[in-house]
PDB file of C-alpha atoms in Angstrom:
ATOM      1  CA  VAL A1131      13.283  22.134  24.239  1.00  0.00           C
ATOM      2  CA  GLN A1132      12.420  21.161  28.035  1.00  0.00           C
ATOM      3  CA  ASP A1133      10.174  23.655  29.308  1.00  0.00           C
ATOM      4  CA  LYS A1134      11.475  26.553  26.338  1.00  0.00           C
ATOM      5  CA  ILE A1135      10.310  27.871  22.761  1.00  0.00           C
ATOM      6  CA  ILE A1136      12.758  28.555  20.764  1.00  0.00           C
ATOM      7  CA  ALA A1137      11.220  30.295  17.725  1.00  0.00           C
ATOM      8  CA  SER A1138      13.542  31.556  14.332  1.00  0.00           C
ATOM      9  CA  ILE A1139      12.783  34.944  12.472  1.00  0.00           C
ATOM     10  CA  GLY A1140      15.574  35.705   9.709  1.00  0.00           C
ATOM     11  CA  THR A1141      18.955  36.041  11.762  1.00  0.00           C
ATOM     12  CA  THR A1142      17.310  36.357  14.879  1.00  0.00           C
ATOM     13  CA  VAL A1143      16.384  33.717  17.922  1.00  0.00           C
ATOM     14  CA  TYR A1144      14.098  34.307  20.806  1.00  0.00           C
ATOM     15  CA  VAL A1145      14.016  31.702  23.776  1.00  0.00           C
ATOM     16  CA  PHE A1146      10.418  31.774  25.959  1.00  0.00           C
ATOM     17  CA  ASP A1147       9.396  30.144  28.638  1.00  0.00           C
ATOM     18  CA  LYS A1148       7.107  27.799  27.896  1.00  0.00           C
ATOM     19  CA  THR A1149       4.490  28.546  30.883  1.00  0.00           C
ATOM     20  CA  THR A1150       4.477  32.268  31.045  1.00  0.00           C
ATOM     21  CA  TYR A1151       5.300  33.145  27.806  1.00  0.00           C
ATOM     22  CA  GLU A1152       8.179  34.957  29.057  1.00  0.00           C
ATOM     23  CA  HIS A1153      10.836  36.532  27.264  1.00  0.00           C
ATOM     24  CA  LEU A1154      14.149  34.596  28.606  1.00  0.00           C
ATOM     25  CA  ASP A1155      17.079  35.312  26.186  1.00  0.00           C
ATOM     26  CA  THR A1156      17.758  36.314  22.500  1.00  0.00           C
ATOM     27  CA  LEU A1157      20.525  34.827  19.559  1.00  0.00           C
ATOM     28  CA  LYS A1158      21.880  36.311  16.586  1.00  0.00           C
ATOM     29  CA  THR A1159      22.293  33.099  14.371  1.00  0.00           C
ATOM     30  CA  ASP A1160      23.657  32.927  11.250  1.00  0.00           C
ATOM     31  CA  GLY A1161      19.670  31.712  10.198  1.00  0.00           C
ATOM     32  CA  LYS A1162      17.487  29.498  11.706  1.00  0.00           C
ATOM     33  CA  MET A1163      18.946  26.324  11.906  1.00  0.00           C
ATOM     34  CA  ILE A1164      18.429  25.526  15.545  1.00  0.00           C
ATOM     35  CA  SER A1165      19.618  21.400  15.569  1.00  0.00           C
ATOM     36  CA  PRO A1166      17.255  19.593  17.983  1.00  0.00           C
ATOM     37  CA  PRO A1167      18.728  18.701  21.503  1.00  0.00           C
ATOM     38  CA  SER A1168      21.858  16.249  22.288  1.00  0.00           C
ATOM     39  CA  PRO A1169      21.282  12.985  22.499  1.00  0.00           C
ATOM     40  CA  TYR A1170      24.341  13.427  24.912  1.00  0.00           C
ATOM     41  CA  ASN A1171      22.562  16.035  26.668  1.00  0.00           C
ATOM     42  CA  ASP A1172      18.734  17.093  26.154  1.00  0.00           C
ATOM     43  CA  ALA A1173      19.975  20.153  27.512  1.00  0.00           C
ATOM     44  CA  LEU A1174      22.167  21.680  24.795  1.00  0.00           C
ATOM     45  CA  VAL A1175      21.293  22.797  20.705  1.00  0.00           C
ATOM     46  CA  TYR A1176      23.029  23.908  18.212  1.00  0.00           C
ATOM     47  CA  TYR A1177      23.252  26.518  15.500  1.00  0.00           C
ATOM     48  CA  LYS A1178      25.963  29.193  13.379  1.00  0.00           C
ATOM     49  CA  ALA A1179      27.147  32.555  13.798  1.00  0.00           C
ATOM     50  CA  ASN A1180      29.472  34.641  12.724  1.00  0.00           C
ATOM     51  CA  LYS A1181      29.511  32.972   9.271  1.00  0.00           C
ATOM     52  CA  THR A1182      31.716  29.929  10.944  1.00  0.00           C
ATOM     53  CA  GLU A1183      31.598  28.931  14.409  1.00  0.00           C
ATOM     54  CA  LEU A1184      29.630  26.999  15.574  1.00  0.00           C
ATOM     55  CA  TYR A1185      28.112  27.308  19.148  1.00  0.00           C
ATOM     56  CA  SER A1186      26.302  24.985  21.532  1.00  0.00           C
ATOM     57  CA  TYR A1187      23.840  27.111  23.909  1.00  0.00           C
ATOM     58  CA  ASN A1188      21.738  25.446  27.320  1.00  0.00           C
ATOM     59  CA  VAL A1189      18.157  25.815  27.350  1.00  0.00           C
ATOM     60  CA  GLU A1190      18.992  25.448  31.286  1.00  0.00           C
ATOM     61  CA  THR A1191      21.027  27.929  32.153  1.00  0.00           C
ATOM     62  CA  LEU A1192      20.549  30.510  29.132  1.00  0.00           C
ATOM     63  CA  GLU A1193      24.151  29.398  27.938  1.00  0.00           C
ATOM     64  CA  SER A1194      26.246  30.131  24.753  1.00  0.00           C
ATOM     65  CA  THR A1195      29.533  28.873  23.907  1.00  0.00           C
ATOM     66  CA  LEU A1196      31.643  28.821  21.235  1.00  0.00           C
ATOM     67  CA  ILE A1197      32.514  25.508  20.145  1.00  0.00           C
ATOM     68  CA  GLU A1198      36.527  25.618  20.529  1.00  0.00           C
ATOM     69  CA  GLY A1199      39.020  23.418  18.282  1.00  0.00           C
ATOM     70  CA  ILE A1200      38.020  22.554  15.197  1.00  0.00           C
ATOM     71  CA  PRO A1201      38.137  23.838  11.225  1.00  0.00           C
ATOM     72  CA  ALA A1202      35.084  26.471  10.270  1.00  0.00           C
ATOM     73  CA  LEU A1203      31.564  25.870   9.581  1.00  0.00           C
ATOM     74  CA  PRO A1204      31.363  26.274   6.056  1.00  0.00           C
ATOM     75  CA  SER A1205      30.195  30.073   5.959  1.00  0.00           C
ATOM     76  CA  THR A1206      26.979  29.796   3.778  1.00  0.00           C
ATOM     77  CA  GLY A1207      23.870  29.496   5.288  1.00  0.00           C
ATOM     78  CA  LEU A1208      22.728  25.962   6.374  1.00  0.00           C
ATOM     79  CA  LYS A1209      20.093  24.565   5.215  1.00  0.00           C
ATOM     80  CA  ASP A1210      19.541  21.701   7.813  1.00  0.00           C
ATOM     81  CA  THR A1211      21.119  20.361  10.833  1.00  0.00           C
ATOM     82  CA  THR A1212      20.141  17.253  12.740  1.00  0.00           C
ATOM     83  CA  TRP A1213      21.244  14.145  14.895  1.00  0.00           C
ATOM     84  CA  VAL A1214      22.800  10.806  12.312  1.00  0.00           C
ATOM     85  CA  THR A1215      24.084   7.727  13.416  1.00  0.00           C
ATOM     86  CA  LEU A1216      26.552   6.987  11.428  1.00  0.00           C
ATOM     87  CA  THR A1217      26.414   3.948   8.870  1.00  0.00           C
ATOM     88  CA  GLN A1218      30.320   3.749   7.823  1.00  0.00           C
ATOM     89  CA  GLY A1219      34.135   5.203   8.811  1.00  0.00           C
ATOM     90  CA  GLU A1220      35.754   6.032  11.574  1.00  0.00           C
ATOM     91  CA  LYS A1221      32.273   7.025  13.982  1.00  0.00           C
ATOM     92  CA  ALA A1222      30.682   4.194  12.478  1.00  0.00           C
ATOM     93  CA  GLY A1223      27.158   3.322  14.887  1.00  0.00           C
ATOM     94  CA  LYS A1224      27.959   6.958  16.690  1.00  0.00           C
ATOM     95  CA  THR A1225      25.362   9.677  17.062  1.00  0.00           C
ATOM     96  CA  VAL A1226      26.675  13.018  15.268  1.00  0.00           C
ATOM     97  CA  LEU A1227      25.473  16.738  14.941  1.00  0.00           C
ATOM     98  CA  ALA A1228      25.431  16.912  10.756  1.00  0.00           C
ATOM     99  CA  THR A1229      25.071  20.423   8.785  1.00  0.00           C
ATOM    100  CA  MET A1230      24.798  20.508   5.845  1.00  0.00           C
ATOM    101  CA  GLY A1231      25.715  23.555   4.116  1.00  0.00           C
ATOM    102  CA  ALA A1232      23.982  25.824   0.043  1.00  0.00           C
ATOM    103  CA  TYR A1233      26.553  24.235  -1.787  1.00  0.00           C
ATOM    104  CA  THR A1234      26.103  20.351  -0.768  1.00  0.00           C
ATOM    105  CA  ASP A1235      28.505  21.192   2.208  1.00  0.00           C
ATOM    106  CA  SER A1236      28.426  19.080   4.597  1.00  0.00           C
ATOM    107  CA  VAL A1237      29.686  18.568   8.352  1.00  0.00           C
ATOM    108  CA  PHE A1238      29.595  15.812  10.706  1.00  0.00           C
ATOM    109  CA  TYR A1239      30.845  16.846  14.438  1.00  0.00           C
ATOM    110  CA  ASP A1240      31.096  14.546  17.576  1.00  0.00           C
ATOM    111  CA  PRO A1241      30.635  16.820  21.122  1.00  0.00           C
ATOM    112  CA  GLU A1242      32.148  13.740  23.148  1.00  0.00           C
ATOM    113  CA  ASP A1243      35.056  14.965  21.516  1.00  0.00           C
ATOM    114  CA  ASN A1244      35.336  17.849  19.901  1.00  0.00           C
ATOM    115  CA  TRP A1245      36.262  15.230  16.256  1.00  0.00           C
ATOM    116  CA  PHE A1246      35.317  17.190  13.160  1.00  0.00           C
ATOM    117  CA  GLU A1247      34.853  15.437   9.786  1.00  0.00           C
ATOM    118  CA  MET A1248      34.498  17.906   6.268  1.00  0.00           C
ATOM    119  CA  HIS A1249      32.452  16.194   3.062  1.00  0.00           C
ATOM    120  CA  TYR A1250      31.748  17.170  -0.198  1.00  0.00           C
ATOM    121  CA  PRO A1251      29.146  15.249  -1.874  1.00  0.00           C
ATOM    122  CA  ASP A1252      30.133  14.582  -5.685  1.00  0.00           C
ATOM    123  CA  VAL A1253      26.528  15.859  -7.187  1.00  0.00           C
ATOM    124  CA  GLU A1254      25.371  17.462 -10.103  1.00  0.00           C
ATOM    125  CA  ALA A1255      24.621  21.198 -10.112  1.00  0.00           C
ATOM    126  CA  GLN A1256      21.320  22.319 -10.880  1.00  0.00           C
ATOM    127  CA  GLY A1257      20.127  25.704 -12.598  1.00  0.00           C
ATOM    128  CA  VAL A1258      17.656  28.420 -10.761  1.00  0.00           C
ATOM    129  CA  LEU A1259      14.698  29.706 -10.138  1.00  0.00           C
ATOM    130  CA  LEU A1260      15.698  33.845 -12.226  1.00  0.00           C
ATOM    131  CA  GLN A1261      14.224  36.449  -9.117  1.00  0.00           C
ATOM    132  CA  SER A1262      15.625  39.198 -11.117  1.00  0.00           C
ATOM    133  CA  LEU A1263      16.142  40.367 -14.636  1.00  0.00           C
ATOM    134  CA  ALA A1264      17.622  43.767 -16.340  1.00  0.00           C
ATOM    135  CA  ILE A1265      18.753  44.821 -19.376  1.00  0.00           C
ATOM    136  CA  SER A1266      21.404  48.057 -19.096  1.00  0.00           C
ATOM    137  CA  PRO A1267      21.680  50.502 -22.340  1.00  0.00           C
ATOM    138  CA  GLU A1268      24.535  49.388 -23.830  1.00  0.00           C
ATOM    139  CA  GLY A1269      22.641  45.943 -23.734  1.00  0.00           C
ATOM    140  CA  LEU A1270      24.164  43.811 -21.265  1.00  0.00           C
ATOM    141  CA  LEU A1271      21.609  41.827 -19.407  1.00  0.00           C
ATOM    142  CA  SER A1272      21.694  40.837 -15.430  1.00  0.00           C
ATOM    143  CA  ILE A1273      20.349  37.942 -14.090  1.00  0.00           C
ATOM    144  CA  GLY A1274      19.744  37.381 -10.486  1.00  0.00           C
ATOM    145  CA  GLY A1275      19.216  34.191  -8.504  1.00  0.00           C
ATOM    146  CA  TYR A1276      17.327  32.928  -6.229  1.00  0.00           C
ATOM    147  CA  MET A1277      18.476  31.729  -3.793  1.00  0.00           C
ATOM    148  CA  ARG A1278      21.788  32.733  -5.191  1.00  0.00           C
ATOM    149  CA  GLY A1279      24.025  32.986  -7.986  1.00  0.00           C
ATOM    150  CA  ALA A1280      24.241  35.849 -11.082  1.00  0.00           C
ATOM    151  CA  SER A1281      25.647  35.822 -14.284  1.00  0.00           C
ATOM    152  CA  ILE A1282      25.854  38.941 -17.474  1.00  0.00           C
ATOM    153  CA  TYR A1283      24.688  37.634 -21.240  1.00  0.00           C
ATOM    154  CA  ASP A1284      25.491  40.339 -23.716  1.00  0.00           C
ATOM    155  CA  THR A1285      22.988  40.809 -26.171  1.00  0.00           C
ATOM    156  CA  ASN A1286      25.786  41.433 -28.376  1.00  0.00           C
ATOM    157  CA  SER A1287      27.819  38.981 -29.130  1.00  0.00           C
ATOM    158  CA  GLU A1288      24.590  36.960 -27.332  1.00  0.00           C
ATOM    159  CA  SER A1289      27.174  35.363 -25.026  1.00  0.00           C
ATOM    160  CA  TYR A1290      27.828  34.841 -21.416  1.00  0.00           C
ATOM    161  CA  LEU A1291      30.414  37.134 -20.002  1.00  0.00           C
ATOM    162  CA  HIS A1292      30.142  35.436 -16.218  1.00  0.00           C
ATOM    163  CA  ASN A1293      28.734  33.947 -13.954  1.00  0.00           C
ATOM    164  CA  MET A1294      28.581  33.539 -10.331  1.00  0.00           C
ATOM    165  CA  PRO A1295      27.106  30.742  -8.461  1.00  0.00           C
ATOM    166  CA  THR A1296      28.078  31.915  -5.172  1.00  0.00           C
ATOM    167  CA  PHE A1297      26.953  36.071  -5.369  1.00  0.00           C
ATOM    168  CA  HIS A1298      23.779  36.564  -3.311  1.00  0.00           C
ATOM    169  CA  GLN A1299      20.638  37.006  -4.059  1.00  0.00           C
ATOM    170  CA  PRO A1300      19.587  40.163  -6.324  1.00  0.00           C
ATOM    171  CA  GLU A1301      15.952  41.578  -6.082  1.00  0.00           C
ATOM    172  CA  GLY A1302      16.667  44.015  -7.677  1.00  0.00           C
ATOM    173  CA  ILE A1303      19.107  45.622 -10.637  1.00  0.00           C
ATOM    174  CA  GLY A1304      19.910  49.145 -11.796  1.00  0.00           C
ATOM    175  CA  PHE A1305      22.826  50.996 -14.259  1.00  0.00           C
ATOM    176  CA  MET A1306      24.837  53.934 -13.970  1.00  0.00           C
ATOM    177  CA  ASN A1307      26.968  55.659 -15.666  1.00  0.00           C
ATOM    178  CA  GLY A1308      27.841  52.570 -17.313  1.00  0.00           C
ATOM    179  CA  SER A1309      28.087  50.868 -14.205  1.00  0.00           C
ATOM    180  CA  THR A1310      25.398  47.451 -13.007  1.00  0.00           C
ATOM    181  CA  TYR A1311      24.840  48.394  -9.160  1.00  0.00           C
ATOM    182  CA  PHE A1312      22.641  45.050  -8.120  1.00  0.00           C
ATOM    183  CA  GLY A1313      20.816  45.042  -4.839  1.00  0.00           C
ATOM    184  CA  THR A1314      21.122  41.860  -2.686  1.00  0.00           C
ATOM    185  CA  TYR A1315      19.107  40.239   0.044  1.00  0.00           C
ATOM    186  CA  THR A1316      19.554  39.610   2.766  1.00  0.00           C
ATOM    187  CA  GLY A1317      20.615  42.419   4.115  1.00  0.00           C
ATOM    188  CA  GLY A1318      19.952  45.152   1.849  1.00  0.00           C
ATOM    189  CA  VAL A1319      23.386  44.894   0.449  1.00  0.00           C
ATOM    190  CA  ILE A1320      24.652  47.062  -2.917  1.00  0.00           C
ATOM    191  CA  TYR A1321      27.187  45.995  -4.758  1.00  0.00           C
ATOM    192  CA  ARG A1322      28.562  47.326  -8.146  1.00  0.00           C
ATOM    193  CA  TYR A1323      30.022  46.138 -11.982  1.00  0.00           C
ATOM    194  CA  ASN A1324      32.057  48.088 -13.303  1.00  0.00           C
ATOM    195  CA  PRO A1325      31.771  46.188 -16.969  1.00  0.00           C
ATOM    196  CA  GLU A1326      34.926  49.043 -18.246  1.00  0.00           C
ATOM    197  CA  LYS A1327      37.333  46.900 -15.888  1.00  0.00           C
ATOM    198  CA  PRO A1328      38.686  43.704 -14.950  1.00  0.00           C
ATOM    199  CA  PHE A1329      35.786  41.554 -13.209  1.00  0.00           C
ATOM    200  CA  ASN A1330      35.981  40.864  -9.951  1.00  0.00           C
ATOM    201  CA  TYR A1331      34.032  39.283  -7.525  1.00  0.00           C
ATOM    202  CA  ARG A1332      34.783  40.466  -4.390  1.00  0.00           C
ATOM    203  CA  GLU A1333      32.688  40.944  -1.411  1.00  0.00           C
ATOM    204  CA  ASP A1334      33.579  44.228  -0.743  1.00  0.00           C
ATOM    205  CA  ILE A1335      34.519  47.479  -1.880  1.00  0.00           C
ATOM    206  CA  THR A1336      37.898  46.797  -3.743  1.00  0.00           C
ATOM    207  CA  GLY A1337      35.763  43.961  -5.990  1.00  0.00           C
ATOM    208  CA  ASN A1338      34.119  44.244  -9.372  1.00  0.00           C
ATOM    209  CA  PRO A1339      30.838  43.484  -8.927  1.00  0.00           C
ATOM    210  CA  GLY A1340      32.126  44.223  -5.400  1.00  0.00           C
ATOM    211  CA  ILE A1341      30.209  46.515  -2.267  1.00  0.00           C
ATOM    212  CA  VAL A1342      29.477  50.013  -2.661  1.00  0.00           C
ATOM    213  CA  TYR A1343      26.974  50.090   0.518  1.00  0.00           C
ATOM    214  CA  ASP A1344      25.292  48.497   2.744  1.00  0.00           C
ATOM    215  CA  ILE A1345      21.527  49.963   3.921  1.00  0.00           C
ATOM    216  CA  GLU A1346      21.367  48.913   7.353  1.00  0.00           C
ATOM    217  CA  ASP A1347      18.594  49.648   9.458  1.00  0.00           C
ATOM    218  CA  ASP A1348      17.135  46.647   9.268  1.00  0.00           C
ATOM    219  CA  GLN A1349      16.973  46.958   5.603  1.00  0.00           C
ATOM    220  CA  ASP A1350      15.984  43.669   4.101  1.00  0.00           C
ATOM    221  CA  ARG A1351      15.312  43.495  -0.345  1.00  0.00           C
ATOM    222  CA  PRO A1352      16.731  46.360  -2.949  1.00  0.00           C
ATOM    223  CA  PHE A1353      13.199  45.343  -4.901  1.00  0.00           C
ATOM    224  CA  VAL A1354      14.066  48.621  -7.090  1.00  0.00           C
ATOM    225  CA  ILE A1355      16.685  50.713  -7.624  1.00  0.00           C
ATOM    226  CA  LYS A1356      16.986  53.860 -10.446  1.00  0.00           C
ATOM    227  CA  ASN A1357      18.750  56.360 -11.757  1.00  0.00           C
ATOM    228  CA  HIS A1358      18.251  60.019 -11.546  1.00  0.00           C
ATOM    229  CA  GLU A1359      20.967  62.615 -12.255  1.00  0.00           C
ATOM    230  CA  ASN A1360      23.502  60.977 -10.839  1.00  0.00           C
ATOM    231  CA  LYS A1361      22.147  59.254  -7.992  1.00  0.00           C
ATOM    232  CA  LEU A1362      21.168  55.862  -7.067  1.00  0.00           C
ATOM    233  CA  PHE A1363      17.186  55.803  -5.602  1.00  0.00           C
ATOM    234  CA  ILE A1364      16.886  52.148  -3.629  1.00  0.00           C
ATOM    235  CA  GLY A1365      12.967  51.367  -2.174  1.00  0.00           C
ATOM    236  CA  THR A1366      14.019  47.885   0.094  1.00  0.00           C
ATOM    237  CA  ILE A1367      11.844  46.114   2.543  1.00  0.00           C
ATOM    238  CA  PRO A1368      13.101  45.536   5.871  1.00  0.00           C
ATOM    239  CA  THR A1369      13.537  42.157   7.907  1.00  0.00           C
ATOM    240  CA  TYR A1370      11.300  39.752   8.633  1.00  0.00           C
ATOM    241  CA  GLY A1371       9.436  40.449  11.821  1.00  0.00           C
ATOM    242  CA  LYS A1372       9.732  44.217  10.503  1.00  0.00           C
ATOM    243  CA  LEU A1373       7.711  47.200   9.384  1.00  0.00           C
ATOM    244  CA  GLY A1374       8.929  49.963   7.798  1.00  0.00           C
ATOM    245  CA  GLY A1375      10.885  50.336   4.280  1.00  0.00           C
ATOM    246  CA  ALA A1376      13.496  53.149   3.067  1.00  0.00           C
ATOM    247  CA  LEU A1377      13.999  55.259   0.226  1.00  0.00           C
ATOM    248  CA  THR A1378      17.952  55.143   0.270  1.00  0.00           C
ATOM    249  CA  ILE A1379      19.333  58.282  -1.751  1.00  0.00           C
TER     250      ILE A1379
END
């Protein structure tokens, strides 16, 4: 963009001088989707951060600006961000910023007047690839999806107990004291599910499944989860661009 290079590694974006390769700035984003330059100001690009906020970034001044006065963006990761010219509706013929979330939830945004519109396309859900499989001593088969989603299948009754289409990608699955532990990407977050309690998926400690531990320390993918003497042993690899996996007990 102009005389800058914008390089994304996971949720970190680096800005370099195109000629000298000097590192000029670092941005924390939600995913690696940075828009092409704005047709209204070729120094501006747009990105999402803090889960639901839209920001502009000026490559000349190296300043980020929160876009205020608009609704929250989809909390899921963006799959694309670009500029499109609308063909119908009140903004027909106008070029706007378009983003699409993980479930096809789409946003149109006009930076000239802060016009904002959300769309939920009527599309049929498709199956996902399996990322992980593990069966508990009690016969509950936990199934992790790529890049998202999880299910719990009872091999005794040959029926699905729960489907969680928005669950974070399970990399490793382990068991201890009757509970199932999911090691999820991104961020190395560990969820616990107790089949003896009411099902209530939440992204905090009160959920079932719910978060019991966030490994942090730049760890990203908990591939191995084993139990021994009432302890979980969790092996992880770090985030993109990092060396140094961890063993968490």
